[in-house]
Coordinates of C-alpha atoms and ligand atoms in Angstrom, one line a residue:
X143 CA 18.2 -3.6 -11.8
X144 CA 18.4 -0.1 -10.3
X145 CA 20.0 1.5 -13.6
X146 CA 17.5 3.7 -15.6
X147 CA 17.8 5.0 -19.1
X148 CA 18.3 9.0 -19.2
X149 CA 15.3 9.6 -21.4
X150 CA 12.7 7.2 -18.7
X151 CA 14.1 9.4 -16.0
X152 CA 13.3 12.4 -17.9
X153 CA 9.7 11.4 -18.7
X154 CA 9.2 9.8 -15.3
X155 CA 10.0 13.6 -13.8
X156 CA 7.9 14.5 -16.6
X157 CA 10.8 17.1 -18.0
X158 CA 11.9 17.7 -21.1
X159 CA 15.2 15.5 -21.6
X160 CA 17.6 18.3 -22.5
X161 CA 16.8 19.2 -19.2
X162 CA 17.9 16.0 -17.3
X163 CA 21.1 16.3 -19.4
X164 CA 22.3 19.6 -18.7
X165 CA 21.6 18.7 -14.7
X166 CA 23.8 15.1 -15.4
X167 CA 26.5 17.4 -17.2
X168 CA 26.4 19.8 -13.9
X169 CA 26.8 16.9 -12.4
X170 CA 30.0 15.9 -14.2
X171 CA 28.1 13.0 -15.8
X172 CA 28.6 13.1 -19.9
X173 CA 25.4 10.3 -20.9
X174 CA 23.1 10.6 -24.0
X175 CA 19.5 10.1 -23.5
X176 CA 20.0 6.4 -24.5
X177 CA 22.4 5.7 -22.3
X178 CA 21.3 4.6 -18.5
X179 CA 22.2 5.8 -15.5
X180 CA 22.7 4.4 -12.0
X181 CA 20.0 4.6 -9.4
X182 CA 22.3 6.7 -7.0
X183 CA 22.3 9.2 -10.0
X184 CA 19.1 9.6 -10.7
X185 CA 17.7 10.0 -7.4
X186 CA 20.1 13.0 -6.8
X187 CA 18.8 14.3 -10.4
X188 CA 15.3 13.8 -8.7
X189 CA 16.3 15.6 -6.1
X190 CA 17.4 19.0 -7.9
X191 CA 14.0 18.8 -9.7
X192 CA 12.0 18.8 -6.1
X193 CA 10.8 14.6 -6.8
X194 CA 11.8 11.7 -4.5
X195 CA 13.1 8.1 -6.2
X196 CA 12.2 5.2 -4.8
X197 CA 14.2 1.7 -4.5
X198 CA 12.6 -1.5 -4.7
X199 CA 14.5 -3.6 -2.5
X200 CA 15.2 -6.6 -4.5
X201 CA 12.6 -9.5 -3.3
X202 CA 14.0 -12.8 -2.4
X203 CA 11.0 -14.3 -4.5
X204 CA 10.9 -12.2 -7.6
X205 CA 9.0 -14.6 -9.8
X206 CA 9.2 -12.5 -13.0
X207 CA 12.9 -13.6 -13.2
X208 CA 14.0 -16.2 -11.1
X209 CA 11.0 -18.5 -11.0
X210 CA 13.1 -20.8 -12.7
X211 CA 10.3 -22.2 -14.6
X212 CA 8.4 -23.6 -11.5
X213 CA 5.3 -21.9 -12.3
X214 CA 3.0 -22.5 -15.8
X215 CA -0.5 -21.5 -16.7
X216 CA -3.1 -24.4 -16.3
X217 CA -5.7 -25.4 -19.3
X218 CA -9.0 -24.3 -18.7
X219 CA -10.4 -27.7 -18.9
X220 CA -8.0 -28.9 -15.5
X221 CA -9.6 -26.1 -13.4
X222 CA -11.8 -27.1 -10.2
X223 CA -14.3 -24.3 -8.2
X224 CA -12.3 -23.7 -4.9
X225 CA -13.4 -22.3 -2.0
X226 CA -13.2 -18.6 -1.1
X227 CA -10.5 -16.6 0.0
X228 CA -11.9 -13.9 2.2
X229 CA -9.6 -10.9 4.3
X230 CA -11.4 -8.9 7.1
X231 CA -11.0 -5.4 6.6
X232 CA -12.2 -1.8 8.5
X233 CA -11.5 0.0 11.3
X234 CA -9.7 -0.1 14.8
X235 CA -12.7 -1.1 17.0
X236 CA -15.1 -1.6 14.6
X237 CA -15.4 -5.4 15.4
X238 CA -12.8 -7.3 12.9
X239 CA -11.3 -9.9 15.3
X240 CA -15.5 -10.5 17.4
X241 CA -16.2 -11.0 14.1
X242 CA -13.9 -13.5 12.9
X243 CA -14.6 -15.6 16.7
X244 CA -18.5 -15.1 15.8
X245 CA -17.8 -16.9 12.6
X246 CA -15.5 -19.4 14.0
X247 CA -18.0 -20.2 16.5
X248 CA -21.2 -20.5 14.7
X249 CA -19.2 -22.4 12.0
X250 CA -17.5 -25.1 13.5
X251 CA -19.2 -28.5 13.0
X252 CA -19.7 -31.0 16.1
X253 CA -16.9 -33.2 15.3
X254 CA -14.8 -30.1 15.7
X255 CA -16.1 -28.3 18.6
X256 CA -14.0 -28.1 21.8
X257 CA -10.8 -28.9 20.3
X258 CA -8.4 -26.4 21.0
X259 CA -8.0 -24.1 17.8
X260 CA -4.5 -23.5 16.4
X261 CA -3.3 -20.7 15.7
X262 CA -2.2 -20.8 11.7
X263 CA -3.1 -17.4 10.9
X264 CA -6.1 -18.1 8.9
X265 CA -9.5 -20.4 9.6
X266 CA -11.5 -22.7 7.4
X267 CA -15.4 -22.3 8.2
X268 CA -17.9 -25.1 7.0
X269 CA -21.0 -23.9 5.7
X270 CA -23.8 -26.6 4.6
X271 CA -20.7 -28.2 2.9
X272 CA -19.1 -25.6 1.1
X273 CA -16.1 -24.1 2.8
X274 CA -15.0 -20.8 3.6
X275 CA -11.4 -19.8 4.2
X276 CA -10.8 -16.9 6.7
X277 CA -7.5 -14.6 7.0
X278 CA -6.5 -13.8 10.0
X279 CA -4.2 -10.8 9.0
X280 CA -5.5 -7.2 9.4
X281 CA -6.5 -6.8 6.3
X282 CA -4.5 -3.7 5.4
X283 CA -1.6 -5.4 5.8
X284 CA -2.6 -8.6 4.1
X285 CA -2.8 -6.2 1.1
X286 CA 0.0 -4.2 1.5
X287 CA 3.1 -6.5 2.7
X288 CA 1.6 -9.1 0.1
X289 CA 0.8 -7.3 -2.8
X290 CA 4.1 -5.4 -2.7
X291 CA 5.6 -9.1 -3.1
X292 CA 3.0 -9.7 -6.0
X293 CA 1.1 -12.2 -4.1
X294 CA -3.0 -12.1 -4.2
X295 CA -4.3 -14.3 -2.1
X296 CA -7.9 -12.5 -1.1
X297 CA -11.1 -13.6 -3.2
X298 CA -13.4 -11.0 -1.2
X299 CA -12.8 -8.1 1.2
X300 CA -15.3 -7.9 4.2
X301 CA -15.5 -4.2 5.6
X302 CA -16.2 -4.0 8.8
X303 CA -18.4 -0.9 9.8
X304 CA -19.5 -0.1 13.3
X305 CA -23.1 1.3 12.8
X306 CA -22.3 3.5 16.0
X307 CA -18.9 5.1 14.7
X308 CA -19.5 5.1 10.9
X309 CA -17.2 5.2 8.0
X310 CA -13.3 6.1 9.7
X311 CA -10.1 7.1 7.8
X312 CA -8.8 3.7 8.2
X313 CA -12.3 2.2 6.2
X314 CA -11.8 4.7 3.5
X315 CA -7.8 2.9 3.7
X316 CA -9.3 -0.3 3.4
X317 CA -11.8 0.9 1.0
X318 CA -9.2 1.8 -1.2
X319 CA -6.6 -1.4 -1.2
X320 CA -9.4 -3.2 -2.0
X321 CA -10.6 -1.4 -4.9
X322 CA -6.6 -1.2 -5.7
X323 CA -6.7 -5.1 -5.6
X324 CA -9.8 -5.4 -7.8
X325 CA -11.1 -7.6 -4.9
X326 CA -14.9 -7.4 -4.3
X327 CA -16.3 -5.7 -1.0
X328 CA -19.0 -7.1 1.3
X329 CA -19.7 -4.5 4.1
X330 CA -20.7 -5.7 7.4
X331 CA -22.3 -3.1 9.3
X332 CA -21.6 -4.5 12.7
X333 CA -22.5 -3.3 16.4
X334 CA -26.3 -3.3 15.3
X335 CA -27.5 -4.3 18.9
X336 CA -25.9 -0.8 19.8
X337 CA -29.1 1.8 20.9
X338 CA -27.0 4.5 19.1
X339 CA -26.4 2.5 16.1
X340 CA -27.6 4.3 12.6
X341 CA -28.0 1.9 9.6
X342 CA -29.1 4.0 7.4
X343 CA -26.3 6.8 8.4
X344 CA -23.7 4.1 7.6
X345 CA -24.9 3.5 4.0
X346 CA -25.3 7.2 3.5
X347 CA -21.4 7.0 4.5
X348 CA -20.9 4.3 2.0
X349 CA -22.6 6.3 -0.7
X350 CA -20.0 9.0 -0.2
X351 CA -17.5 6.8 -0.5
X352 CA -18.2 5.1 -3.8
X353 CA -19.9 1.9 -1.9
X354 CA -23.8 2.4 -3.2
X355 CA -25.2 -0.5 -1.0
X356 CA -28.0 -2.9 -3.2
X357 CA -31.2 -2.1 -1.8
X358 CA -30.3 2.0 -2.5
X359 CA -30.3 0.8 -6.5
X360 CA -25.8 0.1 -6.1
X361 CA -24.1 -3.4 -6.2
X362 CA -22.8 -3.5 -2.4
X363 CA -23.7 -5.8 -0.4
X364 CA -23.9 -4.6 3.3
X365 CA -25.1 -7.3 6.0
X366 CA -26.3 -5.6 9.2
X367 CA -25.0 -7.6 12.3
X368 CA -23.9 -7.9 15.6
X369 CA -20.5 -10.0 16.3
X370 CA -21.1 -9.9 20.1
X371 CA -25.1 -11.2 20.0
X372 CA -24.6 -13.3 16.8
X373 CA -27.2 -11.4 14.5
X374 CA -26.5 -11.7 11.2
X375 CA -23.5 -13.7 10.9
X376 CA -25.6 -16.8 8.9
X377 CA -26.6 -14.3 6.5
X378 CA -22.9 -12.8 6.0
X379 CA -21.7 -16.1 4.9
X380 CA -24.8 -17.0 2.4
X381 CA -23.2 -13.5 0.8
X382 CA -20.1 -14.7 0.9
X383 CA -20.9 -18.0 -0.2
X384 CA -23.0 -15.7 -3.4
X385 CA -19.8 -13.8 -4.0
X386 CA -17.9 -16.6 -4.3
X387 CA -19.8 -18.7 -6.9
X388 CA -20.3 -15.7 -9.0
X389 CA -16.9 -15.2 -9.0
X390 CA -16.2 -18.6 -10.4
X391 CA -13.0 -19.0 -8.1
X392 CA -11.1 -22.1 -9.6
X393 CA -7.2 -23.8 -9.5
X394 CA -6.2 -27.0 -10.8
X395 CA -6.0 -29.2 -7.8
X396 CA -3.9 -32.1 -9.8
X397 CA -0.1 -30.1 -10.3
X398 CA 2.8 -29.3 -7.9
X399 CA 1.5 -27.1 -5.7
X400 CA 2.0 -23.3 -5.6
X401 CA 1.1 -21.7 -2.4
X402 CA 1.9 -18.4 -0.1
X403 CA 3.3 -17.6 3.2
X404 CA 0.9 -16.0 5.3
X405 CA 2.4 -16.7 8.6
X406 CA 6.0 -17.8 9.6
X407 CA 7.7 -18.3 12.6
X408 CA 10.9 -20.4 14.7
X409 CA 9.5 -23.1 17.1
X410 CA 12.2 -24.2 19.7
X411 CA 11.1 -27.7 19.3
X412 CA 9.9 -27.8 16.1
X413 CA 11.9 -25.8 14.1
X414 CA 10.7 -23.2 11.6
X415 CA 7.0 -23.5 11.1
X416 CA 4.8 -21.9 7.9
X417 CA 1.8 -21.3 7.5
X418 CA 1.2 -21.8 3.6
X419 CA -2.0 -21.0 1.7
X420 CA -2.5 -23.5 -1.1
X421 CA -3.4 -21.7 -3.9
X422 CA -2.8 -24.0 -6.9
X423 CA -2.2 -28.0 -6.8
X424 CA -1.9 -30.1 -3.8
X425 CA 0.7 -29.9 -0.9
X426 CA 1.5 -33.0 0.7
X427 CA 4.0 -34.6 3.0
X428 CA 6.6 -35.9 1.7
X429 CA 6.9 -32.7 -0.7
X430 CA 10.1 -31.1 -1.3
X431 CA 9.3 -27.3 -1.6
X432 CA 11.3 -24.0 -1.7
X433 CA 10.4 -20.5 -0.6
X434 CA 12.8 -17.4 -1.1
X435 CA 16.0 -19.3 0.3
X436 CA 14.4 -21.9 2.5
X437 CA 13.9 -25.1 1.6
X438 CA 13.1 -28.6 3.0
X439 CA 11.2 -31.6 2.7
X440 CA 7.0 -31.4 4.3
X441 CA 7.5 -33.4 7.5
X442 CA 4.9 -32.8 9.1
X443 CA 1.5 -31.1 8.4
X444 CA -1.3 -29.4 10.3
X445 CA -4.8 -28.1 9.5
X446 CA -6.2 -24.5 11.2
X447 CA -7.9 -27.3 13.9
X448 CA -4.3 -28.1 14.6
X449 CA -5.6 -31.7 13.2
X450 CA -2.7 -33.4 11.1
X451 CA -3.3 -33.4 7.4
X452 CA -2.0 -35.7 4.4
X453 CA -2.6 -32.8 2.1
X454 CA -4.4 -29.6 1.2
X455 CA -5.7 -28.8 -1.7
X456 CA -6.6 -25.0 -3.2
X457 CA -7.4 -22.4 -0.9
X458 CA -6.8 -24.1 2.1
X459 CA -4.1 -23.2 5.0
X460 CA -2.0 -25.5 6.6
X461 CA 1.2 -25.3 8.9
X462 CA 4.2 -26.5 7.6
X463 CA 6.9 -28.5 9.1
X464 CA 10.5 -29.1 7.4
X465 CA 11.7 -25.9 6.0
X466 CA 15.5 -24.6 6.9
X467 CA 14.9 -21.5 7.9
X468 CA 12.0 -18.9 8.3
X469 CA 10.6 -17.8 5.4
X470 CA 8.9 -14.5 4.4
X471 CA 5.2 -13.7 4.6
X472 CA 4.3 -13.0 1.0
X473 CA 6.6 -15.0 -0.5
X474 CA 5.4 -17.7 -2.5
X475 CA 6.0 -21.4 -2.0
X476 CA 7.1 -24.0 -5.1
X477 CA 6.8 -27.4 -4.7
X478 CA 9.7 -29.1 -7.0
X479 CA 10.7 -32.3 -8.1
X480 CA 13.4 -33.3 -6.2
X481 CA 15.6 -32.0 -2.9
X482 CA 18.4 -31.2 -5.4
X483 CA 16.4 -28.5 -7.5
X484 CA 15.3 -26.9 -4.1
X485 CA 18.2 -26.6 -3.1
X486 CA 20.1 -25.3 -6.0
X487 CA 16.9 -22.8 -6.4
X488 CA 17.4 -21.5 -2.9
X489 CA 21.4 -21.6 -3.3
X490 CA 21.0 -19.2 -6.3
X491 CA 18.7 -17.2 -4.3
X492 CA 21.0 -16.6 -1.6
X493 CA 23.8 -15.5 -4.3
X494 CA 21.9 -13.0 -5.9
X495 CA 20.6 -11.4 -2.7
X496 CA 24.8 -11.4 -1.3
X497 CA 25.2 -9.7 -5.0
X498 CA 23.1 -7.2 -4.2
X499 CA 24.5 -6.2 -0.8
X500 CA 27.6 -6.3 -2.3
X501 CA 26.9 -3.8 -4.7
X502 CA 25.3 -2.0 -2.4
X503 CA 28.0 -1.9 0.2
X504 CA 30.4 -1.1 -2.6
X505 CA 28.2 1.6 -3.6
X506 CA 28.3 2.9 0.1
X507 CA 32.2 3.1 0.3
X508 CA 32.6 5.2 -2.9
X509 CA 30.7 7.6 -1.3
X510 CA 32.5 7.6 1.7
X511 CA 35.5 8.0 -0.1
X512 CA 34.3 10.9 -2.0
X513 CA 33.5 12.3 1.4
X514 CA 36.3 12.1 2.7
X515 CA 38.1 14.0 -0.8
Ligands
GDP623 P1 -11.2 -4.8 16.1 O1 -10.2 -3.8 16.6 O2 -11.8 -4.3 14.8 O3 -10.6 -6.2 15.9 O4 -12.4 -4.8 17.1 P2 -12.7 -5.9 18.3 O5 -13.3 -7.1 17.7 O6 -11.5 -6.0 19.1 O7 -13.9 -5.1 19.0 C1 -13.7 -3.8 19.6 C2 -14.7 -3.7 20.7 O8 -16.0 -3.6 20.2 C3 -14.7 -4.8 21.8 O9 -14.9 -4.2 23.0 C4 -15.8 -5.7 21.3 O10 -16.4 -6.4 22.4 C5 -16.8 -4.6 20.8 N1 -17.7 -5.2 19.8 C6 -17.4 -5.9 18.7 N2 -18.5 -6.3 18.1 C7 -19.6 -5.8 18.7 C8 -21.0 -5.8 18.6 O11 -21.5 -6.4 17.6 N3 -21.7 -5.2 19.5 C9 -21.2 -4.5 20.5 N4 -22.0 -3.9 21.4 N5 -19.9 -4.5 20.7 C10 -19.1 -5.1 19.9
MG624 MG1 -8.7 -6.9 16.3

């Protein structure tokens, strides 16, 4: 809700409440400090005492209310290792996306070579077995437009670091989501078949930035390598691989799924097409599923090879066909029973978000009125 109680505002502005009071009775608004006040109000309080409010736009997928139960906590016992989620991170330049084709490349096993990737937004690599699964989303915004919708879906954070450039603002950006995120860091020190390029400069960077790499006495791993001449990249995923199993990443493959949106979009043919990242349970076709107000029954669905799939399991991405409409990035995905609870789910979605623009609008045309006095 967007009302807040006179005495939170107060010790949100940090001011004593008398204070906030007096301003509300300027105001011509008569509340006690235990009575609440609209959001409209208390930003213009904020105002007068030099502070900025904020509103939280109300999220489609708001799973602290309206998760309608879909959602439980597994026992510890029905929880399987799964592979690792892992979000490239660092600079502009710096190597992210040479990176992310150097691993594609080295990674994909014979059966797989010279098909025609799909583009899903994220990439599974194969290494002796185990499996590793790539984002394809800058990483800043992977943290960002996700996390502000409560979604986590990155294991480990790979910082890219060019060993010509060094550490830039928008590494010390990345630095700091991932910290933010509590995800662990890998740095890749990349562009090491560069004349100019400094190692040793780069993990003096680090240092200064909190990142003390392992073999200067820290816990950091840095990998030096080169995405354009393939150096190192075998030895980046062993670390990641390391990361991983101490990490002890697990879901319980054997529920209704639970995944997130990392990539949406309207295909002419098609229809609207999802990219979902599994991260509990097992999709499948034939699933009914919901997410924010779309729903619809798995038609169809494909693997990042662009291979049709059966089902997908924890951690993995797959494309979606069968939704209604678009969904969101960040929001999460439910699989339900039947097509009648998806669709009464996204039918009461759809009523509170027309609430809320109604209040809104209503909101709006008081003002106007008031201007207009
Ligand atoms: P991004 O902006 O972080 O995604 O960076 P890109 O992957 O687009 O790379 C930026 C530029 O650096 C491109 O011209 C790449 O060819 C070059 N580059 C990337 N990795 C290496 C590398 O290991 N060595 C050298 N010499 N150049 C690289
Ligand atoms: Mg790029």
């Amino acid at each position: 809700g967007e009302n807040i109680v006179v005495k939170d505002l107060a010790e949100k502005l940090n001011l004593n409440v008398s204070q906030v009071i007096t301003k509300l009775i300027g105001m011509g608004v008569m509340a006690t400090q235990n009575q609440s006040i609209d959001g409209e109000t208390a930003a213009i309080i904020a105002e007068k005492f030099g502070a900025a409010v904020e509103f939280i736009p109300v999220e489609t997928n708001d799973v602290s209310e309206d998760n309608f139960g879909l959602d439980f906590v597994d026992k510890d016992e029905d929880l399987k290792l799964r592979p690792p989620v892992v979000t490239v991170m660092g600079h502009v330049d710096h190597g992210k996306t040479s990176l992310l084709d150097a691993i594609r490349q080295t990674s994909v096993t014979k059966s797989e070579a010279g098909g025609i990737t799909q583009h899903i937004g994220a990439s599974v690599a194969n290494i002796n077995n185990k499996k590793i699964v790539f984002l394809d989303t800058p990483g800043h915004e992977a943290f960002t437009s996700m996390r502000a919708r409560g979604a986590q879906v990155t294991d480990i954070a790979i910082l890219v670091v060019a060993a010509d450039d060094g550490v830039m603002p928008q590494t010390i950006e990345a630095i700091n989501h991932a910290k933010a995120a509590n995800v662990p860091i890998i740095v890749a020190i990349n562009k090491i078949d560069k004349p100019t390029a400094n190692i040793d400069r780069i993990k003096q960077e680090l240092v200064e930035n909190g990142l003390i790499p392992e073999d200067w006495g820290g816990n950091t791993i840095t990998v030096p390598v080169s995405a354009k001449q393939k150096i190192g990249i075998d030895d980046l995923l062993e670390m990641i691989l390391l990361v991983a199993e101490i990490g002890e990443l697990k879901a319980n493959p054997n529920r209704r799924a639970v995944g997130t949106i990392v990539e949406a979009q309207l295909d002419k043919g098609k229809g609207p097409l999802a990219t979902v990242l599994v991260q509990k349970g097992t999709l499948k076709v034939g699933d009914m599923v919901v997410s924010g107000t779309s729903s619809g029954r798995i038609r169809a669905m494909l693997d990042d090879k662009g291979k049709r799939v059966k089902k997908a399991g924890p951690s993995i991405p797959v494309m979606i066909l069968g939704l209604s409409e678009v969904p969101n990035a960040g929001d999460l995905l439910y699989c339900v029973e039947d097509e009648k609870t998806a669709r009464n789910i996204a039918d009461k979605r759809r009523d509170k978000i027309r609430e809320e623009q109604m209040k809104l609008s209503s909101k709006v045309s008081l003002d106007d009125l008031f201007e207009k006095i």
